[in-house]
Short mmCIF file of C-alpha atoms in Angstrom, two decimals:
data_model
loop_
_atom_site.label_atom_id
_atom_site.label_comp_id
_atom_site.label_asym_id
_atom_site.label_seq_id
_atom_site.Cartn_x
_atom_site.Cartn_y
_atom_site.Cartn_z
CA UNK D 1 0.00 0.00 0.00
CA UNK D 2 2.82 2.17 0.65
CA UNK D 3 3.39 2.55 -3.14
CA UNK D 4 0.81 4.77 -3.25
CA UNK D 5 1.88 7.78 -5.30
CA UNK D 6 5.17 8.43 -4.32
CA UNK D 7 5.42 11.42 -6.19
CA UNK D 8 2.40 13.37 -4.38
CA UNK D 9 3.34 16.06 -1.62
CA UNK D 10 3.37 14.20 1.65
CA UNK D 11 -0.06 15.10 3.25
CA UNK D 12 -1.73 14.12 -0.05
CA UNK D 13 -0.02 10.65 0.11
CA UNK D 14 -1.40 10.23 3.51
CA UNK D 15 -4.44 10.72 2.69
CA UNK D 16 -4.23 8.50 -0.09
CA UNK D 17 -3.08 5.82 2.24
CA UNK D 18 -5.65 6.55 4.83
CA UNK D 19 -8.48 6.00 2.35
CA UNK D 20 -6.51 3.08 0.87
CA UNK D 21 -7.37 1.46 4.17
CA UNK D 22 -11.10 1.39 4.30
CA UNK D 23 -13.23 -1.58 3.31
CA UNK D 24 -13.53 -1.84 -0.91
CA UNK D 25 -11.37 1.22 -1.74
CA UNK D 26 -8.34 -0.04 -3.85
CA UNK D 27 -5.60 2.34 -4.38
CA UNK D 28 -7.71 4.26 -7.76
CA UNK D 29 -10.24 5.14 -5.78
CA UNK D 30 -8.39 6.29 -2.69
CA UNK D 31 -6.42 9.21 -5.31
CA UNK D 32 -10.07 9.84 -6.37
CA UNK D 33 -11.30 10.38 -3.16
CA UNK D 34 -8.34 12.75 -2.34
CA UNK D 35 -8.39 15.19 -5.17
CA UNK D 36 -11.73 15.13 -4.98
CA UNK D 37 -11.31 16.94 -1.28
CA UNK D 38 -8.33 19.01 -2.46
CA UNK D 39 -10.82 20.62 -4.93
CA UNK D 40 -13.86 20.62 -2.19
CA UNK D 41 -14.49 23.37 -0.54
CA UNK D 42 -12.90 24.36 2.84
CA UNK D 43 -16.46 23.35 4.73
CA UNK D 44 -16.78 20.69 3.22
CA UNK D 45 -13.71 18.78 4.08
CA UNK D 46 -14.39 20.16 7.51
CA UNK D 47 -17.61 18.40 7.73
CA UNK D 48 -16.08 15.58 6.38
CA UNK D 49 -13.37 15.23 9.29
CA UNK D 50 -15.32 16.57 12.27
CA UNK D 51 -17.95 13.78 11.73
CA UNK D 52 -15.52 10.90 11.41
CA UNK D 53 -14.15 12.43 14.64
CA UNK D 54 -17.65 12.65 16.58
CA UNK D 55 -18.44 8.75 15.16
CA UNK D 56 -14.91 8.14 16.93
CA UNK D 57 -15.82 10.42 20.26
CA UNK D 58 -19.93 10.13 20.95
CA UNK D 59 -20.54 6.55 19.52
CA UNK D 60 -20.73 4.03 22.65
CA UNK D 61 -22.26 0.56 22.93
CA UNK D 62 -25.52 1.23 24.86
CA UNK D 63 -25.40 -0.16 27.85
CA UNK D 64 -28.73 -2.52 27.65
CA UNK D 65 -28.61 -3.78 23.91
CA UNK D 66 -25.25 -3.33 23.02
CA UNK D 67 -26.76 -1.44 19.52
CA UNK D 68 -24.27 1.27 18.56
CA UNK D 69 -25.43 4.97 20.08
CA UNK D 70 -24.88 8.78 20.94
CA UNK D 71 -26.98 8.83 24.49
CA UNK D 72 -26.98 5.30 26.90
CA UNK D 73 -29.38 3.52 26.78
CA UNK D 74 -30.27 4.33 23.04
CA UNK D 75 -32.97 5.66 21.71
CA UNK D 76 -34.72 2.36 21.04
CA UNK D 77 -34.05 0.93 24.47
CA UNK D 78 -35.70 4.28 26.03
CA UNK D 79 -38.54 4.15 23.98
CA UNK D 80 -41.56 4.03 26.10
CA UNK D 81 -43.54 2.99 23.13
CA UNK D 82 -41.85 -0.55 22.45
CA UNK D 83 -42.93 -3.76 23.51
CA UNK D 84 -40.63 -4.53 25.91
CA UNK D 85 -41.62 -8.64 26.69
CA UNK D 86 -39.75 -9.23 23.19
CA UNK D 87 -36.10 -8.63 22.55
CA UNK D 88 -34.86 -9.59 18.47
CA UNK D 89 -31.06 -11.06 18.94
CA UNK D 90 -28.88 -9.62 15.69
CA UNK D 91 -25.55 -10.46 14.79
CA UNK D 92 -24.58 -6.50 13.45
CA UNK D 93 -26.08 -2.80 14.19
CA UNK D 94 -26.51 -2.69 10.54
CA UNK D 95 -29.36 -5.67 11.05
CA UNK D 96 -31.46 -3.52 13.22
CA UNK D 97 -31.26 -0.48 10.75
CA UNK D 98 -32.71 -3.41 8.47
CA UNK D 99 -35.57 -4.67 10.47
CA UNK D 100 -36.66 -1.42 11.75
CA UNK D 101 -37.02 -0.44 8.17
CA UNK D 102 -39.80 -3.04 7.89
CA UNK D 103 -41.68 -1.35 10.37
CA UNK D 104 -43.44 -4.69 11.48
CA UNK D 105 -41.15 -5.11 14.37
CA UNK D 106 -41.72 -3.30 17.83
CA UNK D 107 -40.23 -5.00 20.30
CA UNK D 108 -36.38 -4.32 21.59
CA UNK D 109 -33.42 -5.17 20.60
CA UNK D 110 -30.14 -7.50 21.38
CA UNK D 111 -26.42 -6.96 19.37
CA UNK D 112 -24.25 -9.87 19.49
CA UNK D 113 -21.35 -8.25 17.77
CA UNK D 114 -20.84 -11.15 15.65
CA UNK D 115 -21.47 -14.76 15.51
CA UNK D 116 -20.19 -17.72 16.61
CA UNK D 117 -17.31 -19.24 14.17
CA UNK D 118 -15.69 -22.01 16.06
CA UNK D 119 -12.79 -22.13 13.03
CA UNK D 120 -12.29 -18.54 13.40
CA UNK D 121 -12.05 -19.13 17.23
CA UNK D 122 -14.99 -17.00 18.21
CA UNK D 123 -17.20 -18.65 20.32
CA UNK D 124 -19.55 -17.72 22.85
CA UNK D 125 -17.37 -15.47 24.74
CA UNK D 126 -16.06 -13.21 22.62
CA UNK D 127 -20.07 -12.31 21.79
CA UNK D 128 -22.30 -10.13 24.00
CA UNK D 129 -24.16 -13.40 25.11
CA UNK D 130 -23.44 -12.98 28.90
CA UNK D 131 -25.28 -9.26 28.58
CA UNK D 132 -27.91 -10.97 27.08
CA UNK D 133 -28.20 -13.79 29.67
CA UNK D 134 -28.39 -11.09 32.23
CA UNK D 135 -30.97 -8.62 30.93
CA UNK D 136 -33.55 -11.94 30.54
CA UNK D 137 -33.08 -13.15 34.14
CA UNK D 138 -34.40 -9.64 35.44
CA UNK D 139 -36.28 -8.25 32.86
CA UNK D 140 -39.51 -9.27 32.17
CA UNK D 141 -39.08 -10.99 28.81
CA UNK D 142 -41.61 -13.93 27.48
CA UNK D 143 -40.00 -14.24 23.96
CA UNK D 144 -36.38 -14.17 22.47
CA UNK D 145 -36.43 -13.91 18.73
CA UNK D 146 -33.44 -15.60 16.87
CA UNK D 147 -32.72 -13.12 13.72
CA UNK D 148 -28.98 -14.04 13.13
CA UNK D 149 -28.53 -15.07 9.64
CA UNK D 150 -29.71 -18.35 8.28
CA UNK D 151 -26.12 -19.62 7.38
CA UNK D 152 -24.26 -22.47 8.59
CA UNK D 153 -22.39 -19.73 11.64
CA UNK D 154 -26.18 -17.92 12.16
CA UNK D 155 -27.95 -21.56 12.87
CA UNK D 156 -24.97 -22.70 15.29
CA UNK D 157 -25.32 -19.25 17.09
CA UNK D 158 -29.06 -19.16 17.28
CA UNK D 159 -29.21 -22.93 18.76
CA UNK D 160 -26.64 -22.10 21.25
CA UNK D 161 -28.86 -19.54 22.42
CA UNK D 162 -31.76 -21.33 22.34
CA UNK D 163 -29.81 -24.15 24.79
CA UNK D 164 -29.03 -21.32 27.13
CA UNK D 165 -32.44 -19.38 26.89
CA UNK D 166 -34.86 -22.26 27.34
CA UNK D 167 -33.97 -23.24 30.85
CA UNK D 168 -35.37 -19.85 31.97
CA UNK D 169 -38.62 -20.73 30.70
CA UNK D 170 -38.87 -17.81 27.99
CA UNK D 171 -40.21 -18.78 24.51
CA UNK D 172 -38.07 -18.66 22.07
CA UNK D 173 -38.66 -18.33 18.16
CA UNK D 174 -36.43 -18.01 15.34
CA UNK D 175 -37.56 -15.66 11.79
CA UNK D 176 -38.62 -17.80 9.38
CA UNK D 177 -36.42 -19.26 6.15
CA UNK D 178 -38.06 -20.05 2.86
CA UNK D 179 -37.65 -18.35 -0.31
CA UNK D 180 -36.81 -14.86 -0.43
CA UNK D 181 -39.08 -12.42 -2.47
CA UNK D 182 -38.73 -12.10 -6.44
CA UNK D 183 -36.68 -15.49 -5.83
CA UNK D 184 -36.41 -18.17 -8.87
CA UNK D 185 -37.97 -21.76 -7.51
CA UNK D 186 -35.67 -23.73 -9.41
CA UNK D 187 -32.51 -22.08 -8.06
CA UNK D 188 -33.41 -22.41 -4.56
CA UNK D 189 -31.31 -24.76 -2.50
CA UNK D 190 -32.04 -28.39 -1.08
CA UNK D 191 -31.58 -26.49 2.82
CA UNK D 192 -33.96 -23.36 1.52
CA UNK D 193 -36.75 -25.49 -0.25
CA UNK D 194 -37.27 -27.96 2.65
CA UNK D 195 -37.01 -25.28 5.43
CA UNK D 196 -39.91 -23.48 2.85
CA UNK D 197 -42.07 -27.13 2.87
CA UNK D 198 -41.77 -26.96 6.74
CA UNK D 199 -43.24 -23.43 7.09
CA UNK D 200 -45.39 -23.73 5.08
CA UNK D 201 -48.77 -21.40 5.97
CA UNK D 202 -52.57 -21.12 4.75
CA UNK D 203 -53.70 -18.90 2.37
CA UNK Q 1 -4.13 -27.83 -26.83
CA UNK Q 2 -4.86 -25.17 -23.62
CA UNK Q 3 -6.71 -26.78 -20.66
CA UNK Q 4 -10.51 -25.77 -21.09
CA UNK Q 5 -11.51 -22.38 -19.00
CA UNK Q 6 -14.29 -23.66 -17.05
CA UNK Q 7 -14.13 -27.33 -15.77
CA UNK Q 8 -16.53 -29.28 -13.20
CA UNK Q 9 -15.91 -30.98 -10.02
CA UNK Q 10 -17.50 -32.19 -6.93
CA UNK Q 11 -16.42 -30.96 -3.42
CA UNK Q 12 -16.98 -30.35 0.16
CA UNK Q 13 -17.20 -26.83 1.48
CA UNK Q 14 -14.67 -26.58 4.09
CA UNK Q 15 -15.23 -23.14 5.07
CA UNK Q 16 -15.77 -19.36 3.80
CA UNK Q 17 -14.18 -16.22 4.23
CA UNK Q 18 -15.85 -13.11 3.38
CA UNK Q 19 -14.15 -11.34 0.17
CA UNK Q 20 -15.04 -7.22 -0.54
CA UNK Q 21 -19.01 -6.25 -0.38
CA UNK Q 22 -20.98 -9.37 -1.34
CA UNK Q 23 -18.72 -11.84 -2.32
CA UNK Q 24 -16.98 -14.72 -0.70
CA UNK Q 25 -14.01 -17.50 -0.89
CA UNK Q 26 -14.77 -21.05 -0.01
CA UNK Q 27 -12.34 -23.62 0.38
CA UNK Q 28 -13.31 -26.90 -0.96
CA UNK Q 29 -12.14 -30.51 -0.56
CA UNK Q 30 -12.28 -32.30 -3.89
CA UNK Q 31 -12.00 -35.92 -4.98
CA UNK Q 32 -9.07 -35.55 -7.56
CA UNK Q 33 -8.02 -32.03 -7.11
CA UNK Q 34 -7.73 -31.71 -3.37
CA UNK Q 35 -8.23 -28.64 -1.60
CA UNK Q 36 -8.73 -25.40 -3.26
CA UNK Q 37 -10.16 -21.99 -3.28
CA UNK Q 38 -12.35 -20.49 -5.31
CA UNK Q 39 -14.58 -17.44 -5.44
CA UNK Q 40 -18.85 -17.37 -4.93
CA UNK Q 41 -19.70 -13.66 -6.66
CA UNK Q 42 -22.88 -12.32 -4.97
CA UNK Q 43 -23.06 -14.93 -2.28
CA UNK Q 44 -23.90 -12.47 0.25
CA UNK Q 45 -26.81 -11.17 -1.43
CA UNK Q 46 -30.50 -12.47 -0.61
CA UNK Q 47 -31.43 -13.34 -4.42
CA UNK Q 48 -28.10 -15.01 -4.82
CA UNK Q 49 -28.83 -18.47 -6.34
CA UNK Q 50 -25.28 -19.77 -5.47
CA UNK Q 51 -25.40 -19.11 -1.71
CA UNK Q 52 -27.32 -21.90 -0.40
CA UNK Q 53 -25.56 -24.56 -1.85
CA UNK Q 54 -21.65 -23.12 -1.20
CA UNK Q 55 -22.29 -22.94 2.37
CA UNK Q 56 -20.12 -24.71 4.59
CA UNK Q 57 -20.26 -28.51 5.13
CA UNK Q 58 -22.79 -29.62 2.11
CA UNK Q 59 -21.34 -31.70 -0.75
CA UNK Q 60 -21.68 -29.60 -3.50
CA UNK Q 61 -21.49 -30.39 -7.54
CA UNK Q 62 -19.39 -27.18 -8.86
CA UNK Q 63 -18.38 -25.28 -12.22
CA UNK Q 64 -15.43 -23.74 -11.88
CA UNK Q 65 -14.26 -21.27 -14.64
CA UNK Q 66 -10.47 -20.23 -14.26
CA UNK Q 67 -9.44 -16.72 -13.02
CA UNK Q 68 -5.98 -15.15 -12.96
CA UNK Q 69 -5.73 -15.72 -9.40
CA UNK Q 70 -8.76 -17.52 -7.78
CA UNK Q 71 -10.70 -19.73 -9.53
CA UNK Q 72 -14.52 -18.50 -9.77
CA UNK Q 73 -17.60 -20.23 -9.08
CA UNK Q 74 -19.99 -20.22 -12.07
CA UNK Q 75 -22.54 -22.46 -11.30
CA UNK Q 76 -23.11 -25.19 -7.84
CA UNK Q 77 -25.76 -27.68 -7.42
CA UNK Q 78 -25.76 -29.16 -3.60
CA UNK Q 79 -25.91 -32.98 -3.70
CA UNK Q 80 -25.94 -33.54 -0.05
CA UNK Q 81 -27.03 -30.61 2.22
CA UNK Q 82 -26.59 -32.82 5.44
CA UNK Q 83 -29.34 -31.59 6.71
CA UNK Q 84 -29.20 -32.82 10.30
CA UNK Q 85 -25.84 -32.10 10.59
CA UNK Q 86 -27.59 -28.60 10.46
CA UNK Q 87 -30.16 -28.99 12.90
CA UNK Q 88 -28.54 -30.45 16.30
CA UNK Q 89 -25.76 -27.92 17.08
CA UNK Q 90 -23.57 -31.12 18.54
CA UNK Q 91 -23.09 -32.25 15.26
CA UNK Q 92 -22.72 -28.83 13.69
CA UNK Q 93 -20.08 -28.38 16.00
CA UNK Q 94 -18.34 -31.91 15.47
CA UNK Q 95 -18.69 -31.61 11.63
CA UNK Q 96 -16.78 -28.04 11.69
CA UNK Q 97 -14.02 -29.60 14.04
CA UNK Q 98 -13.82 -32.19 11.05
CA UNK Q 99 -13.48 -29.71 8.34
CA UNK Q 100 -11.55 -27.72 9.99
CA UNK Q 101 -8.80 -30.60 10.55
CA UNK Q 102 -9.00 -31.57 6.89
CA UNK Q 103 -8.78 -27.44 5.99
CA UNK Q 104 -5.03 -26.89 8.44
CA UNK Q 105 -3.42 -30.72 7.47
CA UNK Q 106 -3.54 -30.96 3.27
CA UNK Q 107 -2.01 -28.96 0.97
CA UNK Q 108 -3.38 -26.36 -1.83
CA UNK Q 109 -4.33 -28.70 -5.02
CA UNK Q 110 -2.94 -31.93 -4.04
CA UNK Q 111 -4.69 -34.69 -4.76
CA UNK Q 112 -5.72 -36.86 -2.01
CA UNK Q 113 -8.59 -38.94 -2.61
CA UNK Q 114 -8.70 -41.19 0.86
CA UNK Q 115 -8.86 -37.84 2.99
CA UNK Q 116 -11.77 -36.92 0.56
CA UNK Q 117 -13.52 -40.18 1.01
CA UNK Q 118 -12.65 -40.28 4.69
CA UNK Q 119 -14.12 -36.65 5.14
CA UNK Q 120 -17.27 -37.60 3.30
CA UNK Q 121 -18.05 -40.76 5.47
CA UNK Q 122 -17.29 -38.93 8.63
CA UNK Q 123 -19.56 -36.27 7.82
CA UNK Q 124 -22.06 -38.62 7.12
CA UNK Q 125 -21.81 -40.76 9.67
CA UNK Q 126 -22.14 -37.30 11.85
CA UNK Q 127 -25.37 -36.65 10.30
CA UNK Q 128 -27.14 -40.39 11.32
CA UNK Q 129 -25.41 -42.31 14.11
CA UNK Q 130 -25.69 -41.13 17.34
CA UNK Q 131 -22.18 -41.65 19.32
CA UNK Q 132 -21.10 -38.66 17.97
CA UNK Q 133 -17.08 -38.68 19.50
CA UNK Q 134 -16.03 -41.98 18.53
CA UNK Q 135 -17.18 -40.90 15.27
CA UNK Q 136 -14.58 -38.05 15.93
CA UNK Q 137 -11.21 -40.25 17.11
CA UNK Q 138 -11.65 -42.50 14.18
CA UNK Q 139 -11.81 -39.94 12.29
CA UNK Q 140 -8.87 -38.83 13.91
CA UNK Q 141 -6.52 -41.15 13.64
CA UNK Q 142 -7.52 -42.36 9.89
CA UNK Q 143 -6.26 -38.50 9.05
CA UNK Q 144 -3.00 -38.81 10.46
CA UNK Q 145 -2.56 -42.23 8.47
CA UNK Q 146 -3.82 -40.92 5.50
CA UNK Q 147 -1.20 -37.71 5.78
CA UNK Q 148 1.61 -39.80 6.55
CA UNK Q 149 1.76 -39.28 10.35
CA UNK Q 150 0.78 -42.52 11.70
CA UNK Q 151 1.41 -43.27 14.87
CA UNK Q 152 3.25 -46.17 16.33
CA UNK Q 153 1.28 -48.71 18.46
CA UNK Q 154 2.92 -52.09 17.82
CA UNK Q 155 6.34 -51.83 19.69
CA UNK Q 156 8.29 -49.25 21.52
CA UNK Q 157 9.15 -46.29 19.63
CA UNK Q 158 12.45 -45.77 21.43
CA UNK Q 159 13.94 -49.45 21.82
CA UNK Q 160 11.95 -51.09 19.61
CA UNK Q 161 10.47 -53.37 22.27
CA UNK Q 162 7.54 -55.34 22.55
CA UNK Q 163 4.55 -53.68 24.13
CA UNK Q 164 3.54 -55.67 27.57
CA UNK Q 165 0.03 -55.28 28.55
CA UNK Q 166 0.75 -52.87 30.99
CA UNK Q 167 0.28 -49.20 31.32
CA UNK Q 168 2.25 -47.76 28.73
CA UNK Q 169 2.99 -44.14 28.17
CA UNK Q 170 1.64 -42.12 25.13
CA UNK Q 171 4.69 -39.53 23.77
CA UNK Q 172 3.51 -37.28 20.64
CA UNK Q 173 7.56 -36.12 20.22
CA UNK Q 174 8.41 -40.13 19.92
CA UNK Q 175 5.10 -40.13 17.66
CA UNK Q 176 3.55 -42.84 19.27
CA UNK Q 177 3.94 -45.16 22.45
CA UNK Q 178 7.06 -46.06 24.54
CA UNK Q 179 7.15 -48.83 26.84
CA UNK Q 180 7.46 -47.68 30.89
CA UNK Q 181 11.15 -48.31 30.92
CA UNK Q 182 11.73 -45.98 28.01
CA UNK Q 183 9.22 -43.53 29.11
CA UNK Q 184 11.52 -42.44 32.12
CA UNK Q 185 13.50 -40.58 29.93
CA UNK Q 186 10.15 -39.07 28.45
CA UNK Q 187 9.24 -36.46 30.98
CA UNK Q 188 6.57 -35.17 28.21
CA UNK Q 189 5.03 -38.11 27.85
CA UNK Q 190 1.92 -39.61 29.26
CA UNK Q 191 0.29 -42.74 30.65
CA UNK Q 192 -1.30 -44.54 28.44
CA UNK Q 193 -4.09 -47.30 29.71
CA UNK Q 194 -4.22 -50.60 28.47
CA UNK Q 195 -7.57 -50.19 27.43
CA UNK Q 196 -6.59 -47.14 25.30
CA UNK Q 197 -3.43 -48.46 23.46
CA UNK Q 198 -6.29 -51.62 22.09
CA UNK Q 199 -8.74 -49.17 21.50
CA UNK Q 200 -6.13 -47.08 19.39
CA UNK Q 201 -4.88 -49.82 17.59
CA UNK Q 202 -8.54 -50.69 16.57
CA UNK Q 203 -9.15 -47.17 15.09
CA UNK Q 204 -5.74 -46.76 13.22
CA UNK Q 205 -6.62 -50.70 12.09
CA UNK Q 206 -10.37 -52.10 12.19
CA UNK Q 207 -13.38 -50.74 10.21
CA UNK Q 208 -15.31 -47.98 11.32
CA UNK Q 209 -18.49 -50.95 11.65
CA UNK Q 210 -15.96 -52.98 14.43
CA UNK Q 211 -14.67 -49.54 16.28
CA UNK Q 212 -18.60 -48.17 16.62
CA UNK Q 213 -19.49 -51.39 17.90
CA UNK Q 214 -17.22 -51.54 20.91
CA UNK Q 215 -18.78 -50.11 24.23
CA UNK Q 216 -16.43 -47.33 25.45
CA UNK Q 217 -16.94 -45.97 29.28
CA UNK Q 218 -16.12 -42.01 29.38
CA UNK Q 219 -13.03 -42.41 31.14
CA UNK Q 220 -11.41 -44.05 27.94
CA UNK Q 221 -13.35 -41.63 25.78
CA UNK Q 222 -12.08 -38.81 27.68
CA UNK Q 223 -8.51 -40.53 27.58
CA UNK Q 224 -8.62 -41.15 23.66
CA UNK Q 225 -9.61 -37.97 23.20
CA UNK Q 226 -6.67 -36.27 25.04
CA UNK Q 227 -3.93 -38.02 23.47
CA UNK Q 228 -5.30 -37.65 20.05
CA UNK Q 229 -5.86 -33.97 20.41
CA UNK Q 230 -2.32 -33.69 22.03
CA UNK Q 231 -0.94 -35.57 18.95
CA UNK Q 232 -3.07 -33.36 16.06
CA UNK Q 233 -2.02 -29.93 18.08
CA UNK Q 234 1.95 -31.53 18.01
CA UNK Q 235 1.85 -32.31 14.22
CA UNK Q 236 0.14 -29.30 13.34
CA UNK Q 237 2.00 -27.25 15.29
CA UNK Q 238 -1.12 -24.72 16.32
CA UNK Q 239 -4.06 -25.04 18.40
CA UNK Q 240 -7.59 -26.62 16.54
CA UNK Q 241 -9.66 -23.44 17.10
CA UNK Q 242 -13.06 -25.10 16.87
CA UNK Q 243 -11.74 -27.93 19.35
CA UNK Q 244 -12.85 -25.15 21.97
CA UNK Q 245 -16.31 -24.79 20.64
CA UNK Q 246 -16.60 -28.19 21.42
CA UNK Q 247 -15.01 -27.76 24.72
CA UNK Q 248 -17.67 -24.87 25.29
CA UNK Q 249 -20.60 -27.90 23.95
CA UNK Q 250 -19.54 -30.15 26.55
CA UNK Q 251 -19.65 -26.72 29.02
CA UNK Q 252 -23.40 -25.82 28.47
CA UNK Q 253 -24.36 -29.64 27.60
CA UNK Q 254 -26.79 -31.60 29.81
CA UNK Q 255 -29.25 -29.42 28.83
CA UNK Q 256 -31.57 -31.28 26.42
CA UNK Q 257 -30.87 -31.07 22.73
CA UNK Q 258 -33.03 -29.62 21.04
CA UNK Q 259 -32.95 -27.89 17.64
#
């Protein structure tokens, strides 16, 4: 990376190498990016930098659903308007953003911070599972709903929960996996198709 | 004449590994190519027809068109989505241990058709019988033979002695086991039971029918497993990550399986 136009004043390069860093920005796009901002104006840039610095400053883990947030607990956890007997278990922030988009979902909310990968070595511990654990054995919770992804990692997380969750007598459910909207019937897998059969519903 | 562009093959999904926005690399066992990479476009999308059947641990029919660096995935029918290896999280976690193994012991592209066929009939054999860890040790020790890092259990591996049926002791440097005069020298090695060195000898030896149908008390399960897992960690030279998970199973087990 640190090939990155050696010729360009030193600043510029840094920036270059800074953006070079982030997720899906290969070295083209990172000089992009840069003289783009050298030509921006002055605000602009400023913008730019103070918000990356308040994500870095104001941005805590709330304290009751470990979802990303500016005030503890977060908005959604202070909510008086939720349904607070159900709490949704995600893998990522970026899951709730997706549910609440749906609009169907009012209950609260539970970030794992990842998923359980035993061949990456992450296993229950290194996930927010004990802060889960404790918020169901004094709140007053009747149903945990299972919304980490239906892969191979999602399935082993979700029944791991489920093994830990079900002594405490709370019901829990997991969302539902059949076919996904607009979806073509003859690409669908073996896993998909049968899972589909099984939840089946009247019309 | 060029070799073709796009070729087919069957393989096992060993694992995945998450590649830019929505794509992903899985590493696949295959009958006559061995382990290799290759890269699922889109996977990570919901309309993506290729995810379901790339995903870890199903047996997988695959068209494979080849890139400059990575192969790429062009089309996959599953032939075997294991489904109840899916559903019971004990064998989920076994089967993972298993691919895992087969993923950190062979080699990029080398043909090695017994691992293949030895990885495919312990999956399987996860997925329907129910003593899930002897399933495990035979699997085990078959590995090691198949890799070329069998270990000794007819005679001494220091003097070259006959083995008395007495406790012996169980020394992964020596690779295999040394009889009790020799293991004084061996401060790193073990004791090894009676019981175990026969019921060693049976998995590197017997068919998997004769091992499952021996009766094994959890003491010489627990034993087995020890000294295997102390032999794979030795060879490998690195811990078996998803040996915890299993660790963590036996932890929180008890608790009635359910899916």
């Amino acid at each position: 990376m640190s090939q990155t136009a050696p010729s360009a004043a030193m600043p510029v390069s840094r920036l270059i190498e800074a953006f070079n860093k982030l997720p899906g920005i290969g070295p083209k796009s990172a000089q992009r990016l840069t003289y783009y901002l050298l030509r921006a104006p002055q605000e602009e840039a400023q913008a730019l930098a103070q918000a990356i610095l308040e994500v870095k400053e104001k941005i805590i883990l709330c304290s009751v659903c470990q979802n990303i947030t500016d005030a503890d607990p977060c908005s959604i956890c202070q909510d008086g308007q939720r349904d607070r007997t159900k709490i949704c278990v995600v893998e990522e922030p970026l899951d709730i953003l997706a549910l609440e988009r749906t609009g169907s979902y009012k209950g609260l909310y539970h970030v794992l911070h990842g998923v359980i990968s035993p061949m990456d070595g992450i296993g229950p511990d290194e996930l927010k599972v004990r802060e889960l654990l404790a918020r169901l054995k004094i709140g007053d919770v009747q149903e945990v709903i299972m919304a980490t992804n239906p892969n191979l990692e999602g399935e082993a997380t979700a029944m791991y929960l489920t093994r830990l969750i079900a002594p405490l007598g709370i019901r829990v459910t997991r969302l539902a996996r059949g076919l996904p909207v607009g979806a073509d019937l003859e690409y669908a897998d073996d896993v998909t198709l049968a899972r589909a059969l099984e939840g089946r519903q009247e019309v | 004449m060029t070799a073709p562009r796009i070729y087919k093959t069957t393989g096992i999904v060993l694992r995945q590994r998450r590649l830019g926005e929505a794509d992903k690399i899985i590493t696949l066992f295959t009958p006559n190519l061995g382990k290799l990479d290759a890269v699922a476009k889109g996977v990570r999308r919901p309309k993506s027809k290729l995810a379901g059947h790339v995903e870890p641990l199903t047996y997988t029919t695959f068209m494979l068109a080849k890139g400059r660096d990575l192969d790429i995935v062009t089309q996959a029918q599953m032939l075997d989505a294991s489904l109840p290896l899916r559903e019971d999280l004990e064998r989920t976690g076994r089967a993972l241990y298993v691919a895992e193994l087969v993923d950190r012991f062979t080699p990029e592209r080398q043909e090695n058709y017994p691992v293949f066929r030895l990885l495919l009939e312990t999956l399987r054999r996860l997925a329907s019988e129910q003593d899930l860890d002897i399933i495990l040790r035979f699997f085990e020790m078959r590995l090691l033979d198949h890799l070329g890092y069998r270990p000794q259990l007819e005679a001494c591996v220091n003097c070259g002695g006959a083995l008395e049926p007495v406790t012996n002791a169980w020394s992964v440097e020596a690779g295999g086991v040394l009889c009790p005069a020799c293991a004084r020298n061996a401060p790193l090695s073990h004791p090894l039971t009676v019981n175990a060195l026969k019921m060693m000898r049976l998995l590197q030896k017997g068919d998997f029918a004769a091992v499952a149908r021996v009766k094994t008390a959890p003491v010489l399960e627990a034993e087995l497993e020890r000294h295997l897992r102390e032999y794979l960690i030795y060879v490998l030279e690195r811990d078996i990550r998803s040996a915890h998970f299993l660790d963590t199973l036996r932890r929180t087990g008890g608790v009635a399986r359910q899916s």
